[in-house]
Coordinates of C-alpha atoms in Angstrom, one line a residue:
Chain A
M1 CA -47.3 7.3 3.1
S2 CA -50.9 6.1 4.6
A3 CA -52.9 6.1 1.4
P4 CA -51.9 3.3 -1.3
A5 CA -49.6 4.5 -3.8
R6 CA -51.4 5.5 -6.7
D7 CA -50.3 4.0 -10.3
L8 CA -48.4 6.6 -12.0
G9 CA -47.2 4.5 -15.1
P10 CA -43.6 3.1 -15.6
I11 CA -40.6 4.7 -15.7
I12 CA -39.6 3.3 -19.1
G13 CA -42.5 2.2 -21.6
P14 CA -43.0 -1.2 -22.3
G15 CA -41.5 -3.6 -24.9
H16 CA -38.5 -1.8 -25.1
T17 CA -35.1 -4.1 -25.0
F18 CA -31.2 -2.9 -25.3
E19 CA -31.5 -2.5 -29.1
T20 CA -34.7 -0.3 -29.1
V21 CA -33.2 1.9 -26.2
T22 CA -30.4 2.6 -27.7
D23 CA -31.2 2.9 -31.4
K24 CA -34.3 5.0 -30.6
I25 CA -31.7 7.6 -28.5
A26 CA -28.8 7.5 -30.7
A27 CA -31.4 8.0 -33.7
V28 CA -32.0 11.9 -32.5
V29 CA -28.3 12.4 -33.3
L30 CA -27.3 10.2 -36.3
S31 CA -30.7 10.8 -38.3
E32 CA -30.8 13.3 -41.0
T33 CA -31.5 17.0 -39.4
R34 CA -35.1 17.6 -39.3
K35 CA -37.0 21.3 -40.2
G36 CA -38.2 21.8 -36.9
W37 CA -34.8 21.6 -35.1
M38 CA -33.4 23.9 -37.9
L39 CA -36.0 26.6 -37.3
G40 CA -35.5 26.4 -33.4
F41 CA -31.9 26.9 -33.8
G42 CA -32.3 29.6 -36.4
I43 CA -34.5 31.7 -34.5
S44 CA -32.2 31.0 -31.1
F45 CA -29.2 32.0 -33.0
V46 CA -31.0 35.4 -34.0
L47 CA -31.6 35.8 -30.1
L48 CA -27.7 34.9 -29.7
T49 CA -27.0 37.9 -32.4
I50 CA -29.3 40.3 -30.4
F51 CA -26.6 39.5 -27.1
L52 CA -23.5 39.6 -29.4
Q53 CA -24.8 43.2 -30.7
C54 CA -25.6 44.3 -26.8
V55 CA -22.3 43.1 -25.4
A56 CA -20.0 45.0 -28.4
V57 CA -22.1 48.4 -27.3
L58 CA -21.2 48.0 -23.7
F59 CA -18.0 47.2 -24.7
V60 CA -17.5 50.6 -26.5
R61 CA -19.7 52.7 -24.1
G62 CA -19.3 51.4 -20.6
I63 CA -22.5 50.2 -18.4
G64 CA -24.2 53.2 -18.4
I65 CA -26.0 52.3 -21.6
W66 CA -27.9 50.1 -18.6
G67 CA -30.3 51.2 -16.5
I68 CA -28.3 50.6 -13.2
N69 CA -27.6 54.0 -11.1
I70 CA -26.9 55.2 -7.3
P71 CA -28.4 53.9 -5.3
V72 CA -29.6 51.1 -7.8
G73 CA -26.1 49.7 -8.4
W74 CA -27.2 46.7 -9.2
G75 CA -30.1 45.6 -12.0
F76 CA -30.7 43.2 -14.6
D77 CA -26.9 42.1 -14.2
I78 CA -27.0 40.8 -11.0
I79 CA -31.2 39.6 -11.5
N80 CA -30.1 37.3 -14.4
F81 CA -27.0 35.9 -12.8
V82 CA -29.0 34.7 -10.0
W83 CA -31.5 33.6 -12.0
W84 CA -29.5 31.6 -14.5
I85 CA -27.6 30.3 -11.8
G86 CA -30.7 28.9 -9.9
I87 CA -32.1 27.2 -13.2
G88 CA -28.6 25.2 -13.3
H89 CA -29.4 23.8 -9.9
A90 CA -32.2 21.4 -11.0
G91 CA -29.7 19.6 -12.8
T92 CA -27.3 18.7 -10.0
L93 CA -29.7 17.9 -8.1
I94 CA -31.4 14.9 -10.3
S95 CA -28.4 14.0 -11.6
A96 CA -26.3 13.9 -7.9
I97 CA -28.8 13.9 -5.2
L98 CA -31.6 11.6 -6.9
L99 CA -28.7 9.0 -8.0
L100 CA -27.5 9.0 -4.4
F101 CA -31.0 8.9 -2.8
R102 CA -31.4 5.7 -5.5
Q103 CA -34.1 7.5 -7.5
T104 CA -34.0 5.7 -10.8
W105 CA -36.4 7.8 -12.8
R106 CA -33.5 10.5 -12.5
T107 CA -32.4 8.0 -15.4
S108 CA -34.4 10.0 -18.3
I109 CA -33.9 13.3 -17.4
N110 CA -30.3 13.5 -15.9
R111 CA -28.3 14.0 -19.0
F112 CA -30.6 16.8 -20.2
A113 CA -30.7 18.6 -17.1
E114 CA -26.9 18.6 -16.9
A115 CA -26.3 20.0 -19.8
M116 CA -29.0 22.4 -19.2
T117 CA -27.1 23.2 -15.5
L118 CA -24.1 23.5 -17.8
F119 CA -25.6 26.1 -20.2
A120 CA -27.2 27.8 -17.7
V121 CA -24.0 28.6 -15.5
A122 CA -22.5 29.7 -18.8
C123 CA -25.1 32.5 -19.3
A124 CA -24.7 33.2 -15.4
G125 CA -20.7 33.5 -15.4
L126 CA -21.2 36.2 -18.6
Y127 CA -23.3 38.5 -16.1
P128 CA -20.7 39.2 -13.5
I129 CA -17.9 39.5 -15.9
L130 CA -19.7 42.1 -18.1
H131 CA -20.9 43.8 -14.9
L132 CA -17.2 44.8 -14.2
G133 CA -17.0 47.9 -15.9
R134 CA -14.0 46.6 -17.8
P135 CA -14.5 43.2 -18.6
W136 CA -11.5 42.5 -20.3
L137 CA -9.4 42.8 -16.8
F138 CA -12.3 39.9 -15.6
Y139 CA -8.7 37.9 -14.7
W140 CA -8.2 40.5 -11.7
L141 CA -10.9 38.6 -9.8
L142 CA -8.2 35.2 -9.6
P143 CA -5.4 35.1 -7.5
Y144 CA -2.7 35.1 -9.4
P145 CA 0.9 36.7 -9.0
N146 CA 0.8 40.1 -10.4
A147 CA 2.9 43.1 -11.0
M148 CA 0.4 45.2 -8.7
G149 CA 1.8 43.3 -5.8
M150 CA -1.7 42.3 -4.5
W151 CA -4.1 39.9 -3.7
P152 CA -8.0 39.4 -3.8
N153 CA -9.7 39.9 -1.0
F154 CA -10.7 36.5 0.6
R155 CA -13.3 37.9 3.1
S156 CA -15.6 38.8 0.7
P157 CA -18.6 37.2 -0.7
L158 CA -17.8 38.4 -4.0
M159 CA -14.5 36.6 -3.9
W160 CA -16.2 33.6 -2.3
D161 CA -19.0 33.5 -5.4
V162 CA -15.8 33.6 -7.9
F163 CA -14.4 30.3 -6.7
A164 CA -18.1 28.6 -5.8
V165 CA -19.1 29.5 -9.4
S166 CA -16.3 28.4 -11.1
T167 CA -16.0 25.4 -9.1
Y168 CA -19.3 24.6 -9.5
A169 CA -19.3 25.0 -13.6
T170 CA -16.0 22.8 -13.6
V171 CA -17.7 20.0 -11.8
S172 CA -20.6 20.1 -13.4
A173 CA -19.0 19.5 -17.1
L174 CA -16.8 16.9 -15.5
F175 CA -19.9 15.1 -14.2
W176 CA -21.8 15.8 -17.5
F177 CA -18.3 14.5 -19.3
V178 CA -18.0 11.6 -17.6
G179 CA -21.7 10.1 -17.7
L180 CA -20.9 10.8 -21.6
I181 CA -18.0 8.6 -22.2
P182 CA -20.2 5.0 -22.5
D183 CA -22.4 6.9 -24.6
L184 CA -19.6 8.5 -26.7
A185 CA -18.2 5.0 -27.4
T186 CA -21.5 4.0 -28.3
L187 CA -22.0 6.7 -31.1
R188 CA -18.6 5.8 -32.0
D189 CA -19.7 2.0 -33.1
R190 CA -22.9 3.5 -34.4
S191 CA -22.6 6.1 -36.3
T192 CA -22.4 5.5 -40.4
S193 CA -20.3 8.6 -41.1
K194 CA -16.7 8.8 -40.9
V195 CA -16.2 12.2 -39.4
G196 CA -19.0 11.0 -37.1
R197 CA -16.7 7.8 -36.1
I198 CA -13.5 9.9 -35.8
I199 CA -15.0 13.1 -33.6
Y200 CA -16.8 10.7 -31.6
G201 CA -14.2 8.0 -31.4
I202 CA -11.9 10.9 -30.1
L203 CA -14.1 11.8 -27.2
A204 CA -14.9 8.2 -26.2
M205 CA -11.2 7.7 -25.5
G206 CA -11.0 4.3 -26.0
W207 CA -13.9 3.5 -23.9
R208 CA -14.7 -0.2 -24.6
G209 CA -16.8 -1.2 -22.0
S210 CA -14.6 -3.2 -19.7
A211 CA -15.2 -4.9 -16.9
R212 CA -12.2 -3.7 -14.9
H213 CA -13.0 0.3 -16.1
W214 CA -16.5 0.1 -15.2
N215 CA -15.7 -1.0 -11.8
R216 CA -13.8 2.5 -11.6
Y217 CA -15.9 4.2 -13.4
E218 CA -19.0 3.6 -11.1
T219 CA -16.6 4.2 -8.2
A220 CA -16.0 7.7 -9.7
Y221 CA -19.5 8.5 -10.7
L222 CA -20.8 7.8 -7.5
L223 CA -17.8 9.7 -5.3
L224 CA -18.6 12.7 -8.1
A225 CA -22.2 12.6 -7.3
G226 CA -21.3 12.8 -3.3
L227 CA -19.2 15.9 -4.2
S228 CA -21.9 17.6 -6.3
T229 CA -24.6 17.4 -3.6
P230 CA -22.7 19.8 -1.3
L231 CA -21.5 21.7 -3.6
V232 CA -24.8 22.7 -4.9
V233 CA -25.9 23.6 -1.9
S234 CA -22.9 25.7 -1.4
V235 CA -23.2 27.5 -4.4
H236 CA -26.6 29.2 -3.9
S237 CA -25.8 29.6 -0.4
V238 CA -22.3 31.6 -1.5
V239 CA -25.1 33.2 -3.8
S240 CA -27.1 34.3 -1.3
F241 CA -24.0 35.7 1.0
D242 CA -23.6 38.3 -1.9
F243 CA -27.0 39.7 -0.2
A244 CA -26.9 38.4 3.2
V245 CA -23.9 39.8 4.3
G246 CA -24.8 43.0 3.7
I247 CA -26.5 45.4 5.5
I248 CA -29.2 46.7 3.1
P249 CA -32.6 45.8 4.9
G250 CA -34.1 43.0 2.6
W251 CA -30.9 41.4 2.4
H252 CA -29.3 41.2 5.5
A253 CA -31.3 38.0 6.4
T254 CA -30.4 34.6 7.8
I255 CA -33.2 32.8 5.8
F256 CA -31.1 33.8 2.8
P257 CA -29.2 30.8 2.3
P258 CA -31.9 28.0 2.6
Y259 CA -34.4 30.0 0.9
F260 CA -32.1 30.4 -2.0
V261 CA -31.4 27.2 -2.6
A262 CA -34.8 26.0 -2.4
G263 CA -35.6 28.7 -4.8
A264 CA -33.1 27.9 -7.3
I265 CA -34.4 23.9 -7.3
Y266 CA -37.6 25.4 -7.6
A267 CA -36.7 27.3 -10.9
G268 CA -34.6 24.6 -11.9
F269 CA -37.5 22.4 -12.5
A270 CA -39.4 24.8 -13.8
M271 CA -37.0 24.9 -16.4
V272 CA -36.1 21.5 -17.0
L273 CA -40.6 21.0 -17.5
T274 CA -40.4 23.9 -19.4
L275 CA -37.9 22.1 -22.2
T276 CA -38.8 18.7 -21.5
I277 CA -42.4 18.9 -22.4
P278 CA -42.1 20.3 -25.7
L279 CA -38.7 18.0 -26.8
R280 CA -40.3 14.3 -25.8
R281 CA -43.1 15.1 -27.8
Y282 CA -41.3 16.4 -30.6
Y283 CA -38.3 13.7 -30.8
G284 CA -41.1 11.0 -29.6
L285 CA -39.8 10.0 -26.5
E286 CA -42.8 9.6 -24.2
D287 CA -41.5 6.1 -23.7
F288 CA -38.5 7.3 -21.6
I289 CA -39.8 10.7 -20.2
T290 CA -42.7 8.9 -19.5
M291 CA -45.7 10.6 -17.1
R292 CA -44.3 9.5 -14.1
H293 CA -41.2 12.0 -14.6
I294 CA -43.6 15.0 -15.2
N295 CA -45.5 13.8 -12.4
Y296 CA -42.4 13.6 -10.1
M297 CA -41.2 17.1 -11.3
A298 CA -44.3 18.7 -10.5
R299 CA -44.3 17.3 -7.0
V300 CA -40.4 18.6 -6.4
M301 CA -41.8 21.9 -7.8
L302 CA -44.7 22.1 -5.1
A303 CA -42.6 20.9 -2.2
T304 CA -39.6 23.8 -3.2
G305 CA -42.2 26.2 -3.9
L306 CA -43.5 26.0 -0.7
V307 CA -40.2 26.4 1.2
V308 CA -40.0 29.5 -1.2
A309 CA -43.5 30.7 0.0
Y310 CA -42.2 29.9 3.5
G311 CA -39.3 32.5 3.1
Y312 CA -41.5 35.0 1.8
M313 CA -43.7 34.9 5.0
M314 CA -40.0 35.0 7.4
E315 CA -39.4 38.2 5.6
I316 CA -42.6 39.7 6.5
F317 CA -42.7 38.3 9.7
M318 CA -39.2 39.3 11.0
A319 CA -39.9 42.6 10.0
W320 CA -42.7 42.8 12.2
Y321 CA -40.8 40.6 15.1
S322 CA -37.6 42.6 14.8
G323 CA -39.0 45.9 15.5
N324 CA -36.2 47.2 13.1
P325 CA -38.0 50.3 11.6
Y326 CA -35.9 50.1 8.3
E327 CA -36.9 46.1 8.0
S328 CA -40.5 46.9 8.4
F329 CA -40.0 50.1 6.1
M330 CA -38.6 47.7 3.6
V331 CA -41.6 45.3 3.9
K332 CA -43.9 48.2 3.3
N333 CA -42.4 49.3 0.6
R334 CA -42.5 46.2 -1.1
L335 CA -46.2 46.1 -0.5
T336 CA -47.3 49.2 -1.0
G337 CA -44.7 51.1 -2.8
P338 CA -43.8 52.3 -6.3
Y339 CA -42.7 48.8 -7.3
K340 CA -46.1 46.5 -5.9
T341 CA -47.6 45.7 -9.2
L342 CA -44.1 43.6 -9.6
Y343 CA -44.5 42.2 -5.8
A344 CA -48.2 41.4 -6.4
A345 CA -47.1 39.5 -9.7
L346 CA -44.3 37.9 -7.8
I347 CA -46.7 36.8 -5.2
L348 CA -49.2 35.6 -7.7
T349 CA -47.1 33.4 -10.3
N350 CA -44.7 32.0 -7.7
V351 CA -46.9 31.4 -4.8
I352 CA -50.8 31.2 -5.6
I353 CA -50.6 29.5 -9.2
P354 CA -48.5 26.8 -8.1
Q355 CA -50.6 25.8 -6.1
L356 CA -52.3 23.9 -8.7
L357 CA -49.4 21.3 -8.1
W358 CA -51.5 19.8 -5.0
F359 CA -54.0 18.5 -7.8
Q360 CA -52.8 15.0 -9.4
R361 CA -55.3 16.1 -13.0
V362 CA -53.1 19.3 -13.1
R363 CA -49.6 17.5 -12.9
T364 CA -51.0 14.7 -15.4
N365 CA -52.3 17.7 -17.7
I366 CA -49.5 19.2 -19.8
P367 CA -50.5 22.1 -21.2
L368 CA -51.7 23.1 -17.7
L369 CA -48.6 21.9 -16.2
F370 CA -46.6 23.9 -18.9
A371 CA -48.3 26.9 -17.9
V372 CA -47.3 26.5 -14.4
A373 CA -43.9 25.8 -15.1
M374 CA -44.0 29.5 -17.3
S375 CA -45.3 31.0 -14.2
I376 CA -42.5 29.9 -11.9
N377 CA -39.9 31.2 -14.4
V378 CA -41.4 34.2 -14.6
G379 CA -42.2 34.3 -10.9
M380 CA -38.3 33.7 -9.7
W381 CA -37.1 36.4 -12.4
L382 CA -39.2 38.7 -10.4
E383 CA -38.2 37.6 -7.0
R384 CA -34.8 38.3 -7.6
Y385 CA -35.9 41.5 -9.1
V386 CA -37.8 42.6 -6.0
I387 CA -35.1 41.6 -3.8
I388 CA -32.2 43.6 -5.6
V389 CA -34.1 46.4 -7.0
V390 CA -36.7 47.3 -4.4
S391 CA -34.4 46.6 -2.0
L392 CA -31.9 49.3 -3.0
H393 CA -34.0 51.7 -4.3
R394 CA -35.0 53.1 -1.1
D395 CA -32.8 52.4 2.0
F396 CA -31.7 53.9 5.0
L397 CA -31.8 57.8 4.0
P398 CA -35.0 59.1 2.1
S399 CA -32.6 61.8 0.8
S400 CA -30.6 59.3 -1.7
W401 CA -33.8 57.4 -2.7
G402 CA -33.8 56.6 -6.4
M403 CA -36.1 54.5 -9.1
Y404 CA -34.9 51.8 -11.3
A405 CA -35.8 50.5 -14.9
G406 CA -34.0 48.5 -17.6
T407 CA -32.9 50.0 -20.6
I408 CA -33.1 48.4 -24.2
F409 CA -29.7 47.0 -23.8
D410 CA -30.6 45.0 -20.6
Y411 CA -33.8 43.4 -22.3
G412 CA -31.6 43.0 -25.2
T413 CA -28.8 41.4 -23.1
F414 CA -31.1 39.2 -21.0
I415 CA -33.2 38.1 -24.5
G416 CA -29.6 37.4 -25.5
T417 CA -28.5 35.3 -23.2
I418 CA -32.1 32.9 -23.6
G419 CA -30.8 33.0 -27.3
L420 CA -27.0 32.2 -26.1
F421 CA -29.1 29.2 -23.7
L422 CA -31.2 27.9 -26.2
T423 CA -28.4 27.6 -29.0
L424 CA -26.2 25.8 -26.5
L425 CA -29.3 23.5 -25.8
F426 CA -29.9 22.9 -30.0
L427 CA -26.7 22.0 -30.6
F428 CA -26.6 19.7 -27.7
I429 CA -29.6 17.6 -28.8
R430 CA -28.6 17.4 -32.3
L431 CA -24.8 16.5 -31.2
L432 CA -25.0 14.4 -28.0
P433 CA -27.4 11.4 -27.0
M434 CA -29.9 14.1 -24.8
I435 CA -30.6 10.8 -22.5
S436 CA -27.9 8.5 -21.0
I437 CA -28.5 5.4 -23.0
F438 CA -26.0 3.2 -20.6
E439 CA -28.2 3.9 -17.8
M440 CA -31.5 3.3 -19.8
R441 CA -29.8 -0.2 -20.3
T442 CA -29.4 -0.6 -16.7
L443 CA -33.4 -0.4 -15.6
L444 CA -34.4 -3.0 -18.3
P445 CA -36.2 -6.0 -16.9
E446 CA -33.1 -7.8 -19.1
A447 CA -30.6 -6.2 -17.3
K448 CA -31.4 -8.2 -14.3
V449 CA -28.3 -10.8 -13.0
K450 CA -30.4 -14.3 -11.9
E451 CA -29.8 -15.4 -8.4
K452 CA -26.5 -17.6 -8.1
H453 CA -27.1 -21.1 -9.1
A454 CA -30.9 -20.6 -9.8
Chain B
M1 CA 4.3 -22.2 -26.4
T2 CA 1.9 -19.1 -26.2
A3 CA 4.6 -16.2 -26.7
R4 CA 4.5 -17.6 -30.3
V5 CA 0.8 -17.4 -31.2
P6 CA 0.4 -14.0 -33.2
V7 CA -3.2 -13.0 -31.4
Y8 CA -4.1 -11.2 -28.2
G9 CA -6.9 -14.0 -27.0
L10 CA -10.0 -15.4 -27.8
M11 CA -13.3 -13.5 -28.0
A12 CA -16.6 -15.2 -27.0
E13 CA -20.0 -13.1 -27.8
F14 CA -23.0 -13.8 -25.2
A15 CA -26.8 -12.4 -26.1
D16 CA -27.4 -12.1 -22.3
V17 CA -25.6 -11.1 -19.1
N18 CA -26.5 -14.4 -17.4
H19 CA -24.3 -16.5 -20.1
L20 CA -21.5 -14.4 -19.9
I21 CA -21.2 -14.3 -15.6
E22 CA -22.0 -18.3 -16.3
A23 CA -19.0 -18.7 -18.4
I24 CA -16.6 -16.2 -16.8
R25 CA -17.4 -18.5 -13.5
K26 CA -16.9 -21.9 -15.6
L27 CA -13.2 -20.6 -16.8
R28 CA -12.4 -19.3 -13.3
Q29 CA -13.1 -22.7 -12.1
M30 CA -10.9 -24.2 -15.0
G31 CA -7.9 -22.1 -13.8
Y32 CA -8.2 -19.2 -16.7
R33 CA -7.2 -15.8 -14.8
R34 CA -6.2 -13.4 -17.8
M35 CA -9.4 -12.6 -18.9
D36 CA -11.7 -9.7 -19.1
A37 CA -15.7 -8.8 -19.9
F38 CA -17.1 -6.4 -21.7
T39 CA -21.0 -5.2 -21.5
P40 CA -22.8 -2.5 -22.5
F41 CA -23.6 -1.5 -18.9
P42 CA -21.8 -1.8 -15.6
V43 CA -22.7 -4.8 -13.7
E44 CA -21.4 -5.6 -10.3
E45 CA -21.8 -9.2 -10.8
V46 CA -19.5 -9.7 -13.9
W47 CA -16.5 -8.0 -12.2
E48 CA -17.0 -9.4 -8.9
E49 CA -16.7 -13.1 -11.1
L50 CA -13.7 -12.1 -12.5
G51 CA -12.8 -11.3 -8.7
V52 CA -12.0 -7.3 -9.5
H53 CA -13.6 -5.9 -5.8
R54 CA -11.8 -2.9 -5.2
N55 CA -10.1 -0.1 -6.8
M56 CA -7.8 2.9 -6.1
V57 CA -10.2 5.7 -6.9
S58 CA -11.6 6.0 -3.8
F59 CA -8.6 6.7 -1.9
L60 CA -7.0 8.9 -4.7
V61 CA -9.9 11.0 -4.6
F62 CA -9.3 11.3 -0.6
C63 CA -5.5 12.5 -1.4
G64 CA -6.9 14.7 -4.0
G65 CA -9.5 16.2 -1.7
L66 CA -7.2 16.6 1.1
A67 CA -4.7 18.5 -1.2
G68 CA -7.4 20.7 -2.3
C69 CA -8.1 21.9 1.5
L70 CA -4.5 22.7 2.4
F71 CA -4.5 24.6 -1.0
G72 CA -7.8 26.7 -0.6
I73 CA -6.5 27.4 3.5
G74 CA -2.5 27.7 2.6
L75 CA -3.8 30.2 -0.4
Q76 CA -5.7 32.8 2.0
Y77 CA -3.3 32.2 4.6
W78 CA -0.5 33.0 3.0
T79 CA -1.9 36.0 1.1
S80 CA -3.5 37.3 3.9
V81 CA -1.3 37.0 6.7
I82 CA 2.0 37.0 5.1
D83 CA 2.2 38.8 1.6
Y84 CA -0.8 41.1 2.2
P85 CA -1.5 41.8 5.6
I86 CA -4.7 44.4 6.1
N87 CA -5.9 45.6 8.8
V88 CA -9.6 45.8 8.3
G89 CA -11.3 47.2 11.9
G90 CA -8.8 45.8 13.9
R91 CA -10.0 42.4 12.9
P92 CA -7.9 38.8 12.9
L93 CA -6.0 38.7 9.7
F94 CA -6.0 34.7 9.7
S95 CA -10.2 35.1 9.4
V96 CA -11.2 31.4 9.5
P97 CA -15.1 31.6 8.9
A98 CA -14.6 33.8 6.0
F99 CA -12.0 31.5 4.5
V100 CA -14.2 28.3 5.0
P101 CA -16.0 28.9 1.6
I102 CA -13.0 29.1 -0.4
T103 CA -11.3 26.2 1.3
F104 CA -14.6 24.3 0.7
E105 CA -14.7 25.1 -2.9
C106 CA -10.9 23.9 -3.5
T107 CA -11.5 20.8 -1.5
V108 CA -14.5 20.3 -3.8
L109 CA -12.7 21.0 -7.3
F110 CA -9.5 19.0 -6.6
A111 CA -11.5 16.2 -5.3
A112 CA -13.8 15.7 -8.6
L113 CA -10.6 16.6 -10.8
T114 CA -9.3 13.8 -9.1
A115 CA -12.2 11.3 -9.5
V116 CA -12.5 12.1 -13.0
L117 CA -8.4 11.8 -14.1
G118 CA -7.5 9.0 -11.7
M119 CA -10.2 6.8 -13.0
L120 CA -8.9 7.7 -16.5
A121 CA -5.4 7.1 -15.9
L122 CA -6.0 3.9 -14.0
N123 CA -8.1 2.6 -16.7
G124 CA -5.7 3.7 -19.3
L125 CA -7.4 5.8 -21.1
P126 CA -7.3 7.8 -23.6
A127 CA -6.4 4.3 -25.4
P128 CA -5.9 5.0 -29.0
Y129 CA -5.9 1.2 -29.7
H130 CA -7.0 -1.8 -28.7
P131 CA -6.6 -5.2 -29.9
V132 CA -10.5 -6.0 -28.9
F133 CA -11.5 -3.3 -31.2
N134 CA -10.6 -5.5 -34.3
V135 CA -13.0 -7.9 -33.9
P136 CA -15.9 -6.8 -36.1
R137 CA -18.5 -7.3 -33.8
F138 CA -17.1 -6.4 -31.1
A139 CA -19.2 -2.9 -31.9
L140 CA -22.1 -4.5 -30.3
A141 CA -20.6 -4.0 -27.0
S142 CA -21.7 -0.5 -26.5
R143 CA -25.0 -1.7 -27.8
D144 CA -26.4 -5.0 -26.3
R145 CA -24.2 -8.2 -26.3
F146 CA -22.0 -9.2 -23.7
F147 CA -18.2 -10.5 -24.5
L148 CA -15.4 -11.9 -22.7
C149 CA -12.0 -12.5 -24.2
V150 CA -9.2 -14.7 -22.9
E151 CA -6.1 -13.2 -23.2
S152 CA -3.0 -15.2 -24.8
T153 CA -0.9 -14.2 -22.1
D154 CA -3.0 -17.0 -19.4
P155 CA -0.9 -19.5 -18.8
L156 CA -3.9 -22.2 -19.9
F157 CA -4.6 -20.5 -23.0
D158 CA -4.2 -22.9 -26.1
R159 CA -5.5 -21.6 -29.3
E160 CA -7.8 -24.9 -29.9
G161 CA -8.1 -25.9 -26.4
T162 CA -9.7 -22.7 -25.1
R163 CA -11.7 -22.4 -28.3
R164 CA -13.7 -25.7 -27.6
V165 CA -14.0 -24.4 -24.1
L166 CA -15.6 -21.3 -24.9
E167 CA -18.0 -22.9 -27.6
S168 CA -19.5 -25.0 -25.1
L169 CA -20.6 -22.2 -22.9
S170 CA -23.6 -21.3 -25.6
P171 CA -21.9 -18.3 -27.1
V172 CA -23.5 -16.5 -30.0
S173 CA -19.8 -16.5 -31.7
V174 CA -16.1 -17.0 -30.8
A175 CA -13.7 -14.7 -32.9
E176 CA -9.7 -14.6 -32.5
V177 CA -8.5 -11.2 -31.8
P178 CA -5.6 -10.4 -33.8
D179 CA -3.4 -8.6 -31.9

């Protein structure tokens, strides 16, 4: 950087000690339930019941209740699958990749972002299963010796997806839990209720902070970060293979894996901001999630957003450069066809509005930044709609063209998974420390060890 | 004889990490070996002073990853070539490029599971009981205090003598750890 670095403020507020950090973060869990939490949890739970109702109808009547048809065989289910799994990626990026790069500012947000990953992956994983038609036979996807004498087709990207998503969910859960162990011990020792001591005690597994344990713990944690880093890149690459390996114009492109991974991180950071902005205020955590964190997240969004914009430009360029009439028709159909409003809205929300992030004044203006993050949340959903529906509805043969629109059950299921996501998140905030306490301690000046013989 | 002493060890509490490191260094110079430190966050210098340098976790994770890799490729080879071969347009049954993603995912999955389970197993966790928790002030080890426990199995351990040594190292308190 040629310009002198601007003062972005500290990554932890002044005047904190081991005690204040521990007590302040643990207090969110150990204090009385607040009214605002009850309200938020109540609303989320109502949304979750909408999901359960939609799924109940789906199980009884089958996927005919959705808007999908021929030619548009993938609709809201796959749009939402890709949207949710993309959101999850920011959590792993923050917890693993930024750890390897020694970006200590990640410490305040990694626990929360990992939880977000876990819940987003849970929401994502539901969609392909619900989409199966006979969801109760989902275990046919797994390679197990069966009476039919058959094995899954390992040459199919859909099979790769099963492995990628289930590995991702497992490794994310492991990473999250390992990070929690020392903090669970803190909660065990700080909890004033007997039930709390027993439950946190069981979960902490007798962690006592022994130096020998820390030594192995740090190695394991670092290795998990090293393993998660290629994993997170592979997951969205595999998701993009679901499309790119097919021959549908608008899907069959080599740019898909990097463009999907960048889009995933973009969407994920937008969601982290959407959630942390109200949370830090409500629980008074501005000393731990400072303006510097907000600013950095906005910068990551800007950078990944530009990669996504490059992806859009390349799609248009390759349609012309390849000379393939189906590809160029696809682009013309996106820009001027029946779904042109959605494409225009996509460009507006996902490319034009995020350009505001170039300005420091926008990155430090909380309400405006929240609005930009919301715009990106919408934009990334529209992106998947454009890629999936608009590519499918008019392919090679005009005689087999069709139109698609989601039904009330499509919308209900989507809103319902938002309810599931928020319900899990509210429970997490109430029951587990949302900021890694032990890692916050390491950032304090008193954690510094003096030089030998000083 | 130390074997008759009904204590697990003696525990000193320190208010900051530098006092703890200083104490470990002094005790090591005096010849004490069987001791452990307890800190509210990982401190590399503490385990260095205790003489803990390497651990088995990395090696185990390598083995786990290797096993996962072999499992992934083996599963796909056996099902696609031996047990259930399907000729798709004359392409080879052993379709290496198409088998890469699942092999990779299996490698990561096995390695990650090994990292977590291996770390816990080597640490002897879950541990339903440990004597150090008998000291009431030890609850602060997960908050802001640093503890050093000299175990009674150390040949130099002496209830009175070791206590005097610990008290000379500017601790906040020294307590006996009942076994």
